[in-house]
Coordinates of C-alpha atoms and ligand atoms in Angstrom, one line a residue:
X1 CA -188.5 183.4 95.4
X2 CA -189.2 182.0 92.1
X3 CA -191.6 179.3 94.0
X4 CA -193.7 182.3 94.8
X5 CA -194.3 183.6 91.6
X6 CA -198.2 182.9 90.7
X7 CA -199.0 180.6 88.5
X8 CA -201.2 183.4 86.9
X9 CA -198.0 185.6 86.3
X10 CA -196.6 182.7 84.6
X11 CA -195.0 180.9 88.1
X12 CA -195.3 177.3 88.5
X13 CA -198.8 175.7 89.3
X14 CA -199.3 174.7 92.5
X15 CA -201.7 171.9 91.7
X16 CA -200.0 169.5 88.6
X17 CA -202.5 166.7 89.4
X18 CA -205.8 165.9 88.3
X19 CA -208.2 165.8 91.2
X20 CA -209.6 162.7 92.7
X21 CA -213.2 161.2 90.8
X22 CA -215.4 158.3 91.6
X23 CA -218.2 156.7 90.4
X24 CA -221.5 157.3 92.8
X25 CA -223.1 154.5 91.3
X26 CA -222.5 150.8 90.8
X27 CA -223.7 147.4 90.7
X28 CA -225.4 147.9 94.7
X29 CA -227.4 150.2 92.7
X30 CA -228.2 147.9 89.5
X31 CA -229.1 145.2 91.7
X32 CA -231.8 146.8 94.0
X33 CA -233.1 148.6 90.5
X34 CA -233.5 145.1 89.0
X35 CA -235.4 144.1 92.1
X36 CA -237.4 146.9 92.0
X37 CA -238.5 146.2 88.5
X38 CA -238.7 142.5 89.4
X39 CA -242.1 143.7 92.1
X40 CA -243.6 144.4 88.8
X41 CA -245.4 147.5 90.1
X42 CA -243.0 151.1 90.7
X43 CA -245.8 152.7 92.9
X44 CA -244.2 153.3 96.3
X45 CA -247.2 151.5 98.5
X46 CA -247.6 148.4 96.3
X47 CA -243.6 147.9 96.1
X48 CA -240.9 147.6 99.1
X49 CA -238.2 149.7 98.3
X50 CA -239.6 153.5 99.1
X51 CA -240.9 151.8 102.4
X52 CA -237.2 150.0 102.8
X53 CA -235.2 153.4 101.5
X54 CA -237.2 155.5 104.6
X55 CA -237.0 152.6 107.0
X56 CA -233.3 152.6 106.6
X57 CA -233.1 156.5 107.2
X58 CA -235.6 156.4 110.1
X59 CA -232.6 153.8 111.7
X60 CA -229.6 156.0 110.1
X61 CA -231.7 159.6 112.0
X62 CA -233.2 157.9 115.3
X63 CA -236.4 159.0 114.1
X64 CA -240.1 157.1 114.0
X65 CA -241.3 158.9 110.9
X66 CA -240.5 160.0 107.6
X67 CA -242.0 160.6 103.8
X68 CA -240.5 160.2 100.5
X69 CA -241.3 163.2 98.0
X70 CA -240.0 164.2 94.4
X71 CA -237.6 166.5 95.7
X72 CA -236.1 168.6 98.2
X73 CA -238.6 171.4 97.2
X74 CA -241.4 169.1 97.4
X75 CA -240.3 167.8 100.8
X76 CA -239.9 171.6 102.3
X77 CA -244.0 171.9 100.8
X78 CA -244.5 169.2 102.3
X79 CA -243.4 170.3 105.7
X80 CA -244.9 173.6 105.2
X81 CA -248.2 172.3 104.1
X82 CA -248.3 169.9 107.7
X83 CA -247.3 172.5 109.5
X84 CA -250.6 174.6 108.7
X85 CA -248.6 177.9 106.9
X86 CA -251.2 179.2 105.3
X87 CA -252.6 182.5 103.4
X88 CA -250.4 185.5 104.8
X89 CA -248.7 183.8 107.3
X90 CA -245.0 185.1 107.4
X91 CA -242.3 182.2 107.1
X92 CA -238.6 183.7 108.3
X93 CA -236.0 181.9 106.4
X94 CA -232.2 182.8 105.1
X95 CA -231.7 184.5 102.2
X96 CA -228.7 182.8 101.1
X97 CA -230.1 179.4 99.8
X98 CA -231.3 177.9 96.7
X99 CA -234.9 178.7 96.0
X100 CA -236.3 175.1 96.6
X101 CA -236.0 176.8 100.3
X102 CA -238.7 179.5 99.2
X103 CA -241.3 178.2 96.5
X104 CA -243.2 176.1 98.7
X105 CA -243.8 179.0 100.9
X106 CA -245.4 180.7 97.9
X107 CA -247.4 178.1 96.8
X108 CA -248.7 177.9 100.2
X109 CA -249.7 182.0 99.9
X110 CA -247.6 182.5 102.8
X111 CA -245.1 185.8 102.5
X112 CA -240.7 185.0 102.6
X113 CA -239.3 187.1 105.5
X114 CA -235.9 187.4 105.4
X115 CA -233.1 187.1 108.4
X116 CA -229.7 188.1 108.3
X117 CA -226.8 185.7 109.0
X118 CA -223.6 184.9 110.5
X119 CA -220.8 186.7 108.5
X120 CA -218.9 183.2 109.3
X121 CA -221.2 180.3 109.7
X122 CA -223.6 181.7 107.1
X123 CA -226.3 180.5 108.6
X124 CA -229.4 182.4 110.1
X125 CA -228.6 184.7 113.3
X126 CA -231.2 183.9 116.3
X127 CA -231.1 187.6 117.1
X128 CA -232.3 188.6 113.0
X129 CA -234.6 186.0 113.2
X130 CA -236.2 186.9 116.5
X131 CA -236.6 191.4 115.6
X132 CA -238.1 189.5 112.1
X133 CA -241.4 188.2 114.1
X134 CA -244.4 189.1 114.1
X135 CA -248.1 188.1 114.7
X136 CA -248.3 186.9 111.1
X137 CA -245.1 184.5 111.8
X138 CA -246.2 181.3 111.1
X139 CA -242.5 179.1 110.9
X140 CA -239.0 179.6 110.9
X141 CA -237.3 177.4 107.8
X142 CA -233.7 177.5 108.9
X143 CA -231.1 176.3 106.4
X144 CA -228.1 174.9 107.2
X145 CA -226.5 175.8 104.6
X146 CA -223.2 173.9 103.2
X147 CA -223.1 171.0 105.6
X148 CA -222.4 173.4 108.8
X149 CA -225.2 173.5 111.5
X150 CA -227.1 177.1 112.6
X151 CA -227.5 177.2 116.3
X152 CA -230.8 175.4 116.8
X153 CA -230.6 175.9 120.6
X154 CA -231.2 179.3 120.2
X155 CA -233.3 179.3 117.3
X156 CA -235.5 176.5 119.0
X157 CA -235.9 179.4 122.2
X158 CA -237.2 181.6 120.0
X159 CA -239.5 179.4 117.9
X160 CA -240.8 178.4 121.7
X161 CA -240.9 182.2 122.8
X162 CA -243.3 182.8 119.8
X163 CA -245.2 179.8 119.5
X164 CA -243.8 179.1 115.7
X165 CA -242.7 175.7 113.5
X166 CA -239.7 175.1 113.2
X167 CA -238.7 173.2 110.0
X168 CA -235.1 172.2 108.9
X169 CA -233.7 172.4 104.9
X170 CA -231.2 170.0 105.4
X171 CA -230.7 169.7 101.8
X172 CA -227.3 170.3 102.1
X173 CA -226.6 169.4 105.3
X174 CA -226.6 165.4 106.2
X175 CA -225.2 163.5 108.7
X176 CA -224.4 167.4 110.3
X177 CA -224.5 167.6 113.7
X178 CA -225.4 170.2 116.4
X179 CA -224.0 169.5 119.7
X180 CA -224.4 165.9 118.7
X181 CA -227.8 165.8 117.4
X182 CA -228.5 165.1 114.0
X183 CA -230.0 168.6 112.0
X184 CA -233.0 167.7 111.0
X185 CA -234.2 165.7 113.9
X186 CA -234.3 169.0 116.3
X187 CA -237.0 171.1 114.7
X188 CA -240.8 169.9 114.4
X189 CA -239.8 168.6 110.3
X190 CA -236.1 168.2 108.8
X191 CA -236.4 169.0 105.1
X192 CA -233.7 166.5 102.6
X193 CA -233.0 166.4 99.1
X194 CA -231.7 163.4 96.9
X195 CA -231.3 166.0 93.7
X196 CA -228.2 164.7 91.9
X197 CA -225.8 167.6 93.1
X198 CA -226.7 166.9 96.5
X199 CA -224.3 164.3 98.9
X200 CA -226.5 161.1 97.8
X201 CA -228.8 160.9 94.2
X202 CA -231.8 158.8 93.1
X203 CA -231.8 161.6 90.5
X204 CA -234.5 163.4 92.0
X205 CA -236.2 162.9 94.8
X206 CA -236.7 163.9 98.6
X207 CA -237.0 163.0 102.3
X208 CA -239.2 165.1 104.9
X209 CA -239.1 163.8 108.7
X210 CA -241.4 164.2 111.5
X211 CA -240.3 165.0 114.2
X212 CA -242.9 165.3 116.9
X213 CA -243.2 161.6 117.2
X214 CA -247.2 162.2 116.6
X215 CA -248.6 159.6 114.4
X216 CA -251.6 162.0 113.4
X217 CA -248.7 164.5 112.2
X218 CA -247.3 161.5 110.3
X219 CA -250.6 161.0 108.6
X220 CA -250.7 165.2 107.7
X221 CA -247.6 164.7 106.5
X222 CA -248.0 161.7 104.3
X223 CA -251.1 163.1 102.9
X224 CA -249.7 166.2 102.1
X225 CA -247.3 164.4 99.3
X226 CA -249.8 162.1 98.0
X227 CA -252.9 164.1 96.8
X228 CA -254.2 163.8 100.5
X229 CA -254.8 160.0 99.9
X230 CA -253.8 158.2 103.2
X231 CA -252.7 154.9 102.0
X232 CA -251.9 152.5 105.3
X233 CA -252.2 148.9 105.3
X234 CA -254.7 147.8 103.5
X235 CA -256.8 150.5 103.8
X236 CA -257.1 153.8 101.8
X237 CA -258.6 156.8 102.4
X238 CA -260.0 159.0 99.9
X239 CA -261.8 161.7 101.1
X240 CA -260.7 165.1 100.6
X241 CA -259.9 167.0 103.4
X242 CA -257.6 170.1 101.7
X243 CA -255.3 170.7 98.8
X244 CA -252.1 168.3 98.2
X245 CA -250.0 168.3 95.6
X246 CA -248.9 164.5 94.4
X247 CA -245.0 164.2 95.4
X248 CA -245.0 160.6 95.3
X249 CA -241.3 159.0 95.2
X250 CA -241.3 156.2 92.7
X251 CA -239.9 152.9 93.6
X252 CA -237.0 153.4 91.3
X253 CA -236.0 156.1 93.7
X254 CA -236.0 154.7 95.9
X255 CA -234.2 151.7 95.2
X256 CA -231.6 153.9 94.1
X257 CA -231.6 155.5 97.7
X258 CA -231.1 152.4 99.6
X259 CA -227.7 151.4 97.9
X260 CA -226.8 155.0 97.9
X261 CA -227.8 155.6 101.6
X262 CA -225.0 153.1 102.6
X263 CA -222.2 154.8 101.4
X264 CA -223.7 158.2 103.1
X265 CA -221.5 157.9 106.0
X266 CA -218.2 157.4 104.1
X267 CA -219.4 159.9 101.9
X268 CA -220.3 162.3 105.0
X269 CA -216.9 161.5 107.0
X270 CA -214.7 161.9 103.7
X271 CA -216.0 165.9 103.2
X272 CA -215.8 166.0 106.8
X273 CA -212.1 165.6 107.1
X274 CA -211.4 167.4 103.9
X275 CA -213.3 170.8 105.3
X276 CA -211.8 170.6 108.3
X277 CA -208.4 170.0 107.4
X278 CA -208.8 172.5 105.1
X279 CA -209.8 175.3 107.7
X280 CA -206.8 174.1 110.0
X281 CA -204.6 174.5 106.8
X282 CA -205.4 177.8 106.4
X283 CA -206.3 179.1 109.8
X284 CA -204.4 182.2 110.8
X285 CA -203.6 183.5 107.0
X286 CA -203.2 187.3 106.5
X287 CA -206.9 188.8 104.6
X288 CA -208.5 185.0 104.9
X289 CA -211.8 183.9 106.8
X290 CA -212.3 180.0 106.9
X291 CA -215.4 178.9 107.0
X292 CA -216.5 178.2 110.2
X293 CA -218.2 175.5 111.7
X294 CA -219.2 176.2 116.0
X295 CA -216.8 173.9 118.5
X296 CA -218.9 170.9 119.3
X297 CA -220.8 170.6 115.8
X298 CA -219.8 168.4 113.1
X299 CA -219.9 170.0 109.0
X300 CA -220.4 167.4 106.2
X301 CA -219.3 170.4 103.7
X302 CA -221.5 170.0 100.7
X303 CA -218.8 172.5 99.9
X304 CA -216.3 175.0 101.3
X305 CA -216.5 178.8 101.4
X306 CA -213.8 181.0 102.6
X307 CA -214.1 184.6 102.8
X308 CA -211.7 187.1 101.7
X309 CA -211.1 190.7 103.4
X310 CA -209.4 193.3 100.6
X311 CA -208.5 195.6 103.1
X312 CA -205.9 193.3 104.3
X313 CA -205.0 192.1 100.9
X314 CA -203.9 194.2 97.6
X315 CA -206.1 192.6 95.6
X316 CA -209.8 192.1 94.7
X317 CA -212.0 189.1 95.8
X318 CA -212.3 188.4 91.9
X319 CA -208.4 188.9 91.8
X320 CA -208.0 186.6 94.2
X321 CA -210.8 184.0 92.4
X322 CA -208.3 184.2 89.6
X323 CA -205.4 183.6 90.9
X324 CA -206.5 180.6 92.9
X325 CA -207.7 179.0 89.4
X326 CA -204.3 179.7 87.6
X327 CA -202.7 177.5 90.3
X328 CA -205.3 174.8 89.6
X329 CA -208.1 175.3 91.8
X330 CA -211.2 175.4 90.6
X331 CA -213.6 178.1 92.5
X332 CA -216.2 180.2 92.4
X333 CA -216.2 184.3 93.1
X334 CA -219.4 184.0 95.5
X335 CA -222.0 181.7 95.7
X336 CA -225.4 182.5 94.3
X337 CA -225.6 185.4 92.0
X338 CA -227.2 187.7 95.0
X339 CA -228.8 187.6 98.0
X340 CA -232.6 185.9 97.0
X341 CA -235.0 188.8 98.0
X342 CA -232.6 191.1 95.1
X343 CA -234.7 188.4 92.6
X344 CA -236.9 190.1 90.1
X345 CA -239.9 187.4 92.0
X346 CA -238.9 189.8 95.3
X347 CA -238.0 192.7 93.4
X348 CA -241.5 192.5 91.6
X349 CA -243.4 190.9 93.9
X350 CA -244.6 188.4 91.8
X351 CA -245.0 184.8 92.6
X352 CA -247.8 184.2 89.9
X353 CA -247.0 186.0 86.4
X354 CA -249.5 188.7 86.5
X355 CA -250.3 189.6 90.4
X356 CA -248.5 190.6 93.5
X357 CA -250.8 188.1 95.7
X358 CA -249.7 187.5 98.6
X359 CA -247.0 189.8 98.5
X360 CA -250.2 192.4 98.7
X361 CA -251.7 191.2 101.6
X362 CA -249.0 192.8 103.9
X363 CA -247.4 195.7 101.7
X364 CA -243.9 193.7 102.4
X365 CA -241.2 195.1 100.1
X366 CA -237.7 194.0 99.6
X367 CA -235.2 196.1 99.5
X368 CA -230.8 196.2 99.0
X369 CA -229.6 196.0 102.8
X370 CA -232.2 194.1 104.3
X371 CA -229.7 191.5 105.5
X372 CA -226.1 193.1 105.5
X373 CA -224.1 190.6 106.6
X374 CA -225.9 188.2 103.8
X375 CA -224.9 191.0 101.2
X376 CA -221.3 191.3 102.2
X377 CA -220.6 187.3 102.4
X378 CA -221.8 187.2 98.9
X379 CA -219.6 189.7 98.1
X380 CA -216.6 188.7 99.5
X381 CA -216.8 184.7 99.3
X382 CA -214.8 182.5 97.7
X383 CA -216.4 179.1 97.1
X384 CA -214.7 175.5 96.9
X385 CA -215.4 172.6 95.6
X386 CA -215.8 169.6 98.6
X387 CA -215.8 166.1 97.1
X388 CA -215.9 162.4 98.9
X389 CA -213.5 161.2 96.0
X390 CA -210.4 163.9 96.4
X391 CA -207.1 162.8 97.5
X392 CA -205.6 163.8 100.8
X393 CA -203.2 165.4 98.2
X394 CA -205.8 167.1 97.1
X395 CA -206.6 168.8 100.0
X396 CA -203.0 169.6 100.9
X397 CA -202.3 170.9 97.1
X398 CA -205.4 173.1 97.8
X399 CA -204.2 174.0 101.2
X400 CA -200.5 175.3 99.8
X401 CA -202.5 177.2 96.8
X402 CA -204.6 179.5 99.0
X403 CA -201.4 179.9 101.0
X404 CA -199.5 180.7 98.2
X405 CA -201.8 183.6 96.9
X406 CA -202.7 185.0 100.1
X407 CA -199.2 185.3 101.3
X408 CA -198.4 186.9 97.6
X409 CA -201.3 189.8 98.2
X410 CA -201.0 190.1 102.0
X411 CA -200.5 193.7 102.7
X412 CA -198.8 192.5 106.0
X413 CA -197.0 189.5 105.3
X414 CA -197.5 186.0 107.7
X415 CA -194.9 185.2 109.9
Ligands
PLP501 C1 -231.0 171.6 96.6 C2 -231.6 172.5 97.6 C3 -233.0 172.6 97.7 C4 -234.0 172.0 96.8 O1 -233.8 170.6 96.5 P1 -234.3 170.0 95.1 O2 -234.2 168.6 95.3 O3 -233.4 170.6 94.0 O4 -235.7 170.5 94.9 C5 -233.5 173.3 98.8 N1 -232.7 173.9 99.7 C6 -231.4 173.9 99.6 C7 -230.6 174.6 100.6 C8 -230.8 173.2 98.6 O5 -229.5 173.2 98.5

């Protein structure tokens, strides 16, 4: 059939419409940025808007206590630095993330460990995590990487099995629920970022919540992004108790962040719909792995990633990447360039130009097949584009695409 031909073979395109855009900001924005310049002062304890912006997201989370930072990096420091990970201490994390996940365990001394993942969820396996610990574990960062949540019941056992943190990069991941509850509000800190790739902007900036309840961990916490001043009240107290680095939010941020907050859940339930529907739409395809988010949890796809198995098709992952653009879908072959501890930092083991330190202290090493299942998503992933301002048309044009090209390179055809 003529309709089957690719597009990439010179067949008709499947998608002939430009996709759906928006405009993330507007005049809810300009107005709380005008007030914010009207307080005559942008530092976040003199003005109203930071303490409004987290006040809002405490109510949004169901939680008591949260701090504004500069970023989502800053905020995962942050949560590191409360959490007492220190020189040596070993911090299991994923190795499929962006490396905001890992710096801030360097710059505390404390030594990446790497887990292996679920070849589907593509988040951190309980079972890796817990043959990764050892007396030097000090925290487990789990990411939840894309919007879809890792199984904090069972990573929660473990952390309580060992005595370890637990803290949450839910940089990609808000509004995602596990069995209901918010991630980010389950382990001891959940880790945000409001970078302008990420579901809401201020441009930069970040969001680190404390979960314990404890008001003393509140104070550690708000310390640890402002140079270890505690500013409450009236009151401010100077002295000096350990090293913290100044990630102080400005109020500009975080005026941004309360017009932008209030169009998170339209934003959240938009991707929500559109990842789903497209896993429904391509559930059961010959050679095609959706990507998949447990029964009873609820993704916020800060995007989509399918995998592709070549022994079922007769073509290549990249092939397949290809082919999928020619009928006018934009997508990536994989994700980031390669698992993180393949990085010439791991590779080299050197977090400070010049020195292995603290890379040293243990003898760790990093080496190709640490986390196989990591490797071989990389390797076989195809990665699409989620956005809050695509058209249900959209979705189905994208839908009848992958269809299309699987069905052409099937080896076994669908019935
Ligand atoms: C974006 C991101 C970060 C870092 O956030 P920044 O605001 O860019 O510093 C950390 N972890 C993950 C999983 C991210 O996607």
């Amino acid at each position: 059939m003529s309709q089957d031909k690719l597009a990439i073979d010179g067949g008709p395109k499947t998608k002939t419409k430009p996709f759906g855009t928006g405009k993330r900001f507007g005049l809810d924005e300009a107005k709380e940025l005008l007030e914010a310049l009207e307080q005559n002062t942008l530092f976040y304890h003199f003005g109203q808007k930071v303490k409004t912006f987290l006040g809002n997201f405490n109510e949004l989370y169901g939680v008591n206590y949260s701090v504004a930072t500069t970023s989502g990096t800053a905020s995962i420091h942050v949560a590191l630095g409360a959490a007492g990970v220190t020189v040596g201490d070993e911090v299991i994390t994923s190795p499929i993330t962006d490396q905001g996940t890992l710096i801030g365990i360097l710059y505390q001394n404390a030594i990446p460990v790497f887990a292996d993942l679920d070849p589907h969820t593509y988040n951190m396996d309980p079972q890796s995590i817990e043959a990764r610990i050892t007396p030097r574990t000090k925290a487990i960062l789990v990411v939840h990487l894309a919007g879809n949540p890792a199984d904090m019941d069972a990573i929660m056992a473990v952390a309580r099995r060992h005595n370890v943190k637990v803290i949450e990069d839910c940089a990609q991941s808000y509004l995602t629920k596990y069995k209901g509850r918010l991630a980010g509000t389950i382990g001891d800190y959940g880790c945000f970022s409001t970078n302008d790739f990420k579901h809401i902007s201020t441009g930069d900036g970040g969001i680190v919540t404390v979960n314990s309840g404890d008001e003393q961990d509140y104070l550690t916490t708000h310390a640890f992004a402002d140079k270890n001043f505690k500013r409450f009240g009236d009151t401010v107290q100077k002295e000096l108790h350990y090293v913290a680095p100044n990630y102080r939010m400005t109020e500009l941020q975080g005026a941004v962040g309360i017009a932008q907050l209030k169009k998170l859940p339209w934003i959240c339930a938009q991707r929500r719909k559109f990842g789903d529907r497209i896993s429904e739409g391509i559930a059961g395809l010959p050679g095609i792995a959706s990507h998949k988010v447990e029964e009873g949890n609820e993704g916020t796809y800060w995007f989509y990633m399918l995998r592709v198995d070549e022994s079922q098709l007769t073509c290549t992952r990249n092939e397949f990447s290809k082919a999928l653009a020619a009928e006018g879908i934009p997508n990536g072959a994989g994700y980031i360039p390669a698992v993180m501890y393949m990085q010439p930092l791991f590779q080299k083991r050197q977090a400070y130009l010049g020195s292995h330190f603290p890379f040293d202290l243990t003898g760790i090493t990093y080496e190709e097949g640490l986390c196989p299942n990591a490797e071989a998503i990389l390797q076989t992933a195809i990665r699409l584009t989620v956005n809050e301002f695509h058209t249900d048309q959209d979705v189905e044009e994208t839908i009848r695409a992958i269809r299309k090209v699987a069905n052409h390179f099937a080896k076994v055809p669908a019935v």
